[in-house]
Coordinates of C-alpha atoms and ligand atoms in Angstrom, one line a residue:
X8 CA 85.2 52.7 111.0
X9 CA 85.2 51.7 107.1
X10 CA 82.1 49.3 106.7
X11 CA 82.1 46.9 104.2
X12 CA 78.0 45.6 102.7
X13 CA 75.8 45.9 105.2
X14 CA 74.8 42.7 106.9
X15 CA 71.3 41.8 105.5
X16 CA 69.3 40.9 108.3
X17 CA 70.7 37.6 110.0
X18 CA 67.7 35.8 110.0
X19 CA 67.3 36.7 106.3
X20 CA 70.1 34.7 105.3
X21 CA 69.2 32.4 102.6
X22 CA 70.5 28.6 103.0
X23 CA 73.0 28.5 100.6
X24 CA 74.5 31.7 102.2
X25 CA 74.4 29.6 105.3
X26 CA 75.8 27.6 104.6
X27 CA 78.4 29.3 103.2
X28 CA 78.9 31.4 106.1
X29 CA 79.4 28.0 108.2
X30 CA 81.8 26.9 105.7
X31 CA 83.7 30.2 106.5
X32 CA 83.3 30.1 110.0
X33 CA 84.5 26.4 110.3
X34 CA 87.7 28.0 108.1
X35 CA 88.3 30.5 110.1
X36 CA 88.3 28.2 113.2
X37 CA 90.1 25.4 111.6
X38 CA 92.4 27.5 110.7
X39 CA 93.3 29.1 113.9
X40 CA 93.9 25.4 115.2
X41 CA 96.5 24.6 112.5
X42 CA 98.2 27.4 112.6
X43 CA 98.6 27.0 116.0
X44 CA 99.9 23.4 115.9
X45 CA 102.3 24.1 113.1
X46 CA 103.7 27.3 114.5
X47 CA 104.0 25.3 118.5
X48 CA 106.6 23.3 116.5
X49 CA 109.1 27.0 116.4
X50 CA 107.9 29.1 119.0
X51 CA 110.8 31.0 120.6
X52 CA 112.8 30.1 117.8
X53 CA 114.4 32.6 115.6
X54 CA 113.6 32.3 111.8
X55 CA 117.7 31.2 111.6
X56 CA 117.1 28.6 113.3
X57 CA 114.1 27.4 112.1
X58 CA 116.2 27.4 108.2
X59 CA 118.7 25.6 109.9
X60 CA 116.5 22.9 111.5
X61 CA 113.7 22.5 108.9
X62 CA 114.7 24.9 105.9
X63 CA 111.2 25.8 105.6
X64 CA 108.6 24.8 108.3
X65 CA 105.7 23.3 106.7
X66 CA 104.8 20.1 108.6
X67 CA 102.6 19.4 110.9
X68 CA 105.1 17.2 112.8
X69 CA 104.7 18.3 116.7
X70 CA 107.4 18.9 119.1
X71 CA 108.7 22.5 120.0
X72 CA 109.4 23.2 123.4
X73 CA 105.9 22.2 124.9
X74 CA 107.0 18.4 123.4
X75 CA 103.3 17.9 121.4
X76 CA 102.3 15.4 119.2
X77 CA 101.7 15.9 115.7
X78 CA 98.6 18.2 115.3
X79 CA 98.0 19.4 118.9
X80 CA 97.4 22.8 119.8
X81 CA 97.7 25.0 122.7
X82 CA 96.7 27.4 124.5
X83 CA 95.6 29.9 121.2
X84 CA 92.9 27.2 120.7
X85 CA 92.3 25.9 123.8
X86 CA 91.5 29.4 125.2
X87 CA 89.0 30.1 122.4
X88 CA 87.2 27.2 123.0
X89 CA 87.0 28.1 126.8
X90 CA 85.8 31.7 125.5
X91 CA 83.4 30.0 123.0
X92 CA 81.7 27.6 125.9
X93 CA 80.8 30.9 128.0
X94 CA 79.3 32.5 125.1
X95 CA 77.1 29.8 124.7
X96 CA 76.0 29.1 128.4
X97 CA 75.3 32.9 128.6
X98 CA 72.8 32.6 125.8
X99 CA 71.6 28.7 127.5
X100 CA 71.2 31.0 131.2
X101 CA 69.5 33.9 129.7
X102 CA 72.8 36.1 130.8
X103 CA 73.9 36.9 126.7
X104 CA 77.9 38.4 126.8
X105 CA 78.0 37.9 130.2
X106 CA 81.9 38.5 131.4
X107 CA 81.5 36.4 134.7
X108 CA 81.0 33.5 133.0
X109 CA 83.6 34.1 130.9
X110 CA 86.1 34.8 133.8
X111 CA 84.9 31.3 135.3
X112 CA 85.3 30.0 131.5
X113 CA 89.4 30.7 131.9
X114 CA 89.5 29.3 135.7
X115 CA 88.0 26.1 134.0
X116 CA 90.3 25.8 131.2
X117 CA 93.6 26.9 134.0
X118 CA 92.5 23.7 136.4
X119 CA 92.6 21.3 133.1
X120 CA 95.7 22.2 133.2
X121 CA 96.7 23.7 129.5
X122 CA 100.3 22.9 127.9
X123 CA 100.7 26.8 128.3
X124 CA 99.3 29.7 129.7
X125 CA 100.9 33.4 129.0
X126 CA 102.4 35.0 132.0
X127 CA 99.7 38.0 131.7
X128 CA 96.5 35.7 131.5
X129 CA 97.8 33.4 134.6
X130 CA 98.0 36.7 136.5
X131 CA 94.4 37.8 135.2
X132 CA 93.1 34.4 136.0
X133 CA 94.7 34.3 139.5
X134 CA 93.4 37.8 140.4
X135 CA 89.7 36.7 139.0
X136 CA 90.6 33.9 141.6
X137 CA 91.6 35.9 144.6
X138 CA 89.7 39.2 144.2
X139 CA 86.3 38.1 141.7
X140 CA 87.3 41.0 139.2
X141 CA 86.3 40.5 136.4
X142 CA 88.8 43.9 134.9
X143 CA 92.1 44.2 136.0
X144 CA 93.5 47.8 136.0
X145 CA 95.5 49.1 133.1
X146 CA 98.8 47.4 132.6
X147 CA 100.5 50.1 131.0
X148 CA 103.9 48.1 129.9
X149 CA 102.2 45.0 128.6
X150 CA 100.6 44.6 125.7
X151 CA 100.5 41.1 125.1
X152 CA 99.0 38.9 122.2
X153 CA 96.7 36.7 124.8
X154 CA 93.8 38.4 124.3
X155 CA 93.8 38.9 120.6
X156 CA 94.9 35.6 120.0
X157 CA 91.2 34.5 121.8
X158 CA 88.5 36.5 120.0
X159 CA 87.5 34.3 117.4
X160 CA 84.4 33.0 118.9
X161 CA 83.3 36.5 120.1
X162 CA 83.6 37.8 116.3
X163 CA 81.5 34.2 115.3
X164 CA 78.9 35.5 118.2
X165 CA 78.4 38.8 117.4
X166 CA 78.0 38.3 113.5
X167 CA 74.3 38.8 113.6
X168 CA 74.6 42.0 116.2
X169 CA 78.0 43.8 115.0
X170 CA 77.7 46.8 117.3
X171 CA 78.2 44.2 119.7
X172 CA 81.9 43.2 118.9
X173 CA 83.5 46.2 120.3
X174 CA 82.2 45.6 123.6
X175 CA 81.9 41.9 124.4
X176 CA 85.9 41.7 122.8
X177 CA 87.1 44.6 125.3
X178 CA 85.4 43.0 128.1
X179 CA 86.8 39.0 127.8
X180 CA 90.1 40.3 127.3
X181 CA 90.1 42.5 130.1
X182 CA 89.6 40.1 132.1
X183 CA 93.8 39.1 131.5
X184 CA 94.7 42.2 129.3
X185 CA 94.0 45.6 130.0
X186 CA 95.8 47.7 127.6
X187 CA 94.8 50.2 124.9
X188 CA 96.9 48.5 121.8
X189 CA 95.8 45.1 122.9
X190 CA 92.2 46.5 122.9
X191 CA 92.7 48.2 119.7
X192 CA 94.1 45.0 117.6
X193 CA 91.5 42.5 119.0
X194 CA 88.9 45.3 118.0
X195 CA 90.2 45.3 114.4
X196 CA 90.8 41.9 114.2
X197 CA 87.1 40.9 115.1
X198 CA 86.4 43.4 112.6
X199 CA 88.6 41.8 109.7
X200 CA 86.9 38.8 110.3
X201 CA 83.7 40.1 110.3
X202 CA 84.2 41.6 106.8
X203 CA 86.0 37.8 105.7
X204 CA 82.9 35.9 107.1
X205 CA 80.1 37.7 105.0
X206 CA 81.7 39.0 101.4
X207 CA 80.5 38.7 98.4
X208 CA 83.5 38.3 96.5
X209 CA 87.3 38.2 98.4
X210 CA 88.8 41.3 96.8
X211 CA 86.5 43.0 98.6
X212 CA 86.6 41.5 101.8
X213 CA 90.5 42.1 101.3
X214 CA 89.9 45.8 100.3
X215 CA 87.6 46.1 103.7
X216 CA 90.6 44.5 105.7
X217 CA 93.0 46.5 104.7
X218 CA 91.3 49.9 105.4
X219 CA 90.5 48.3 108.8
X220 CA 93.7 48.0 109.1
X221 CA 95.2 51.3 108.0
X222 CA 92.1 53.0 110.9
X223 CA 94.7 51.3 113.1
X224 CA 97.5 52.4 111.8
X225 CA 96.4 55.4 111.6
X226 CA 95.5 55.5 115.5
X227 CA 98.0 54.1 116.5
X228 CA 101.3 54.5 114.2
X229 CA 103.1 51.5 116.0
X230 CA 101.2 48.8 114.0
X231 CA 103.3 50.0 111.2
X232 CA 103.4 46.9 109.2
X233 CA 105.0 48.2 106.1
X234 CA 107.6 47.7 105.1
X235 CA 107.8 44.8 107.7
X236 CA 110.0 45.3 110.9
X237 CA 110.6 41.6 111.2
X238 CA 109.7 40.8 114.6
X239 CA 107.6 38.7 115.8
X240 CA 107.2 38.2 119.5
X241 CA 104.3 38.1 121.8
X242 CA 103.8 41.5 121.9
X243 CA 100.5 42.3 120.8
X244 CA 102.0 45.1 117.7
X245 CA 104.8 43.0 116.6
X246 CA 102.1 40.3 116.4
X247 CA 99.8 42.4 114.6
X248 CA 102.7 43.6 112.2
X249 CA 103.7 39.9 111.3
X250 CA 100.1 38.4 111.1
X251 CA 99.1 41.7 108.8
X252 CA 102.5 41.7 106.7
X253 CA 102.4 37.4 105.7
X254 CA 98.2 37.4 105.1
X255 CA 98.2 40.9 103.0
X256 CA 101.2 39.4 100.8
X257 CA 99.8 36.0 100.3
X258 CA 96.2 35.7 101.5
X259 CA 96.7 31.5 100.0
X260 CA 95.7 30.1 103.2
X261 CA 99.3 27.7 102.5
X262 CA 101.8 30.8 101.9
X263 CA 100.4 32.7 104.2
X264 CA 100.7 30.4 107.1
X265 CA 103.9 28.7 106.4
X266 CA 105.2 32.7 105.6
X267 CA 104.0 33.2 109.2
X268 CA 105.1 31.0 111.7
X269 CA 108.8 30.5 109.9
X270 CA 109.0 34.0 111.1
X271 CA 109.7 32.6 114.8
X272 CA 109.1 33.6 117.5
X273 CA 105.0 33.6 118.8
X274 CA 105.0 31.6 116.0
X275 CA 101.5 29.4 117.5
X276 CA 99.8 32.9 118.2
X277 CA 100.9 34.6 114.6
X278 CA 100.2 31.4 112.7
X279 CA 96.7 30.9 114.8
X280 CA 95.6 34.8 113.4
X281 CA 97.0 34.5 110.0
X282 CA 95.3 31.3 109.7
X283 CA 92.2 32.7 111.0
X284 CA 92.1 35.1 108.4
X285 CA 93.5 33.2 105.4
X286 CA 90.9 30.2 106.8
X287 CA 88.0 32.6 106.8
X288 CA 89.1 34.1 102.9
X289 CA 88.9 30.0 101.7
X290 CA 86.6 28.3 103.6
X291 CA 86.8 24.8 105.2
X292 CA 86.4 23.1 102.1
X293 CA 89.6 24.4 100.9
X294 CA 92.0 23.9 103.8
X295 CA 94.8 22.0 103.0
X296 CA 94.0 18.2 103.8
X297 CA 97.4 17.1 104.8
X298 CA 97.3 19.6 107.9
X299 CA 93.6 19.0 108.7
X300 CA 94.2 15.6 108.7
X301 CA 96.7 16.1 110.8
X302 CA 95.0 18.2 113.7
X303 CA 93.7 15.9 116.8
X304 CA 90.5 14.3 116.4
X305 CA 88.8 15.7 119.3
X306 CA 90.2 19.6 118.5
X307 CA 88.4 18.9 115.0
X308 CA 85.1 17.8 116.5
X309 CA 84.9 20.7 119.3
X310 CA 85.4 23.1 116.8
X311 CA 83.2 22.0 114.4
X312 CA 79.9 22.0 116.8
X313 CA 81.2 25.3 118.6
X314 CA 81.0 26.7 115.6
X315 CA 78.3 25.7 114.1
X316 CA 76.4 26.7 117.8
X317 CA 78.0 29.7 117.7
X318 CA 76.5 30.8 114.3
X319 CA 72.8 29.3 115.6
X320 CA 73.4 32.2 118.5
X321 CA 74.4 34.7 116.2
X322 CA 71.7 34.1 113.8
X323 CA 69.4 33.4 116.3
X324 CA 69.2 37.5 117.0
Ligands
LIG418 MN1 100.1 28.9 122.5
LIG419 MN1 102.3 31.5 121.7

């Protein structure tokens, strides 16, 4: 694995670099929100049809087939919320990373009933339900985006205990996904962010990106982002290849989401990563303000403190 700076000791961590981190953080998670409730608006659409109806998607204007109002998000955001609650109680109850309370975390969040749940997380959740694994077996001929699309708040946990990320990622998403790609890209991703999160200037946390994400080329030739294959479905490597493509040409938080989810398709899971990303690159302070604005009230709040408790527990270590 290429490694970026080290990490200086979390608890050495001056205050402006604090706060700086939380301003990333918040960015990060901000921008997997937005991304999410612009892309809802064209998901399943093809990027024809999306020209036809809108030219170019830009607006936070709602709609799509889940019928939302301007600025609400789904299940990409939802889920990571749910993920980001059992982190925390696991540090509250003494049980750190613990992947039960993680499974009951997504039982939870499926009886609040969602706007969506993925085919291959309802089936994790219902066999959780039925059977109290916490792993389903390998599911060879599905590699979905649902567990990639939730690891944001395990990358936030981990910060101050890296060799952590590897593990606690495989294990939450397990408990919906068990395949080696989808393992593989939530892996990297966590690691992309890690490497966004605590840079000292961006080149390099692009340089670091990138060679994370020629390791998983390299391991696994599928992810194959260049040049682009154009597709952009729920499957976890033409995910990858889309998210990759749009935020290595134009890390500008703007181009890069708007290049993203006008690509159709799992346009709310590709525009959640590649906003993840391109939010953790700028910061809060310099999303855009007419889609923040935009987001529901109560999504802005509940990301905020999550994140901000979620750095407490990673600093904490
Ligand atoms: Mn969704
Ligand atoms: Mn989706």
């Amino acid at each position: 694995m290429p490694e970026g700076a080290p990490l200086p000791a979390a608890n050495a961590l001056a205050a402006s670099s604090r706060a700086q981190l939380f301003d990333r953080a918040l960015g990060a998670y901000l921008g997997l929100a937005i991304g999410d409730a612009l892309g809802a608006t064209v998901e399943f659409m093809t990027p024809r049809e999306i020209r036809h109806q809108y030219g170019v998607h830009r607006d936070m204007v709602g709609g799509g087939w889940l019928r939302l109002k301007p600025g609400q998000v789904t299940d990409d955001t939802t889920m990571s919320l749910a993920l980001g609650e059992a982190l925390l109680q696991g540090q509250q109850q003494g049980r750190p990373f613990d992947v039960g309370l993680m499974a009951e975390a997504f039982v939870r969040w499926w009886r609040g009933k969602p706007v969506d749940c993925g085919n291959t997380c309802r089936r994790g959740i219902m066999r959780y339900l039925a059977e109290g694994s916490v792993q389903g077996p390998p599911q060879p001929g599905d590699g979905g985006n649902g567990a990639l699309m939730r690891n944001l708040p395990v990358a936030l946990a981990t910060l101050g205990a890296p060799e952590c990320l590897e593990p606690v990622s495989i294990a939450q998403a397990h408990i919906t996904h068990h395949h080696p790609l989808s393992d593989a890209a939530t892996v990297a991703f966590g690691q992309m962010l890690h490497a966004l999160l605590r840079h000292k200037e961006p080149q390099q946390a692009l340089t670091t990106c990138k060679a994370i994400a020629d390791h998983l080329v390299e391991r696994f030739p599928k992810f194959r982002y260049q040049p682009y294959p154009g597709r952009a479905t729920g499957y976890v490597v033409d995910t990858v290849q889309t998210v990759l493509h749009h935020f290595f040409a134009t890390p500008d938080f703007e181009a890069a989401v708007v290049g993203t989810v006008n690509e159709g398709g799992d346009a709310d899971t590709t525009g959640a990563l590649a906003g993840m990303l391109a939010g953790a690159l700028c910061g809060a302070q310099a999303l855009p303000r007419r889609w923040l604005g935009k987001l529901e009230r109560s999504t802005r709040m509940a990301i905020t403190e999550q994140t901000s408790a979620l750095l407490a527990l990673a600093l904490a270590a």
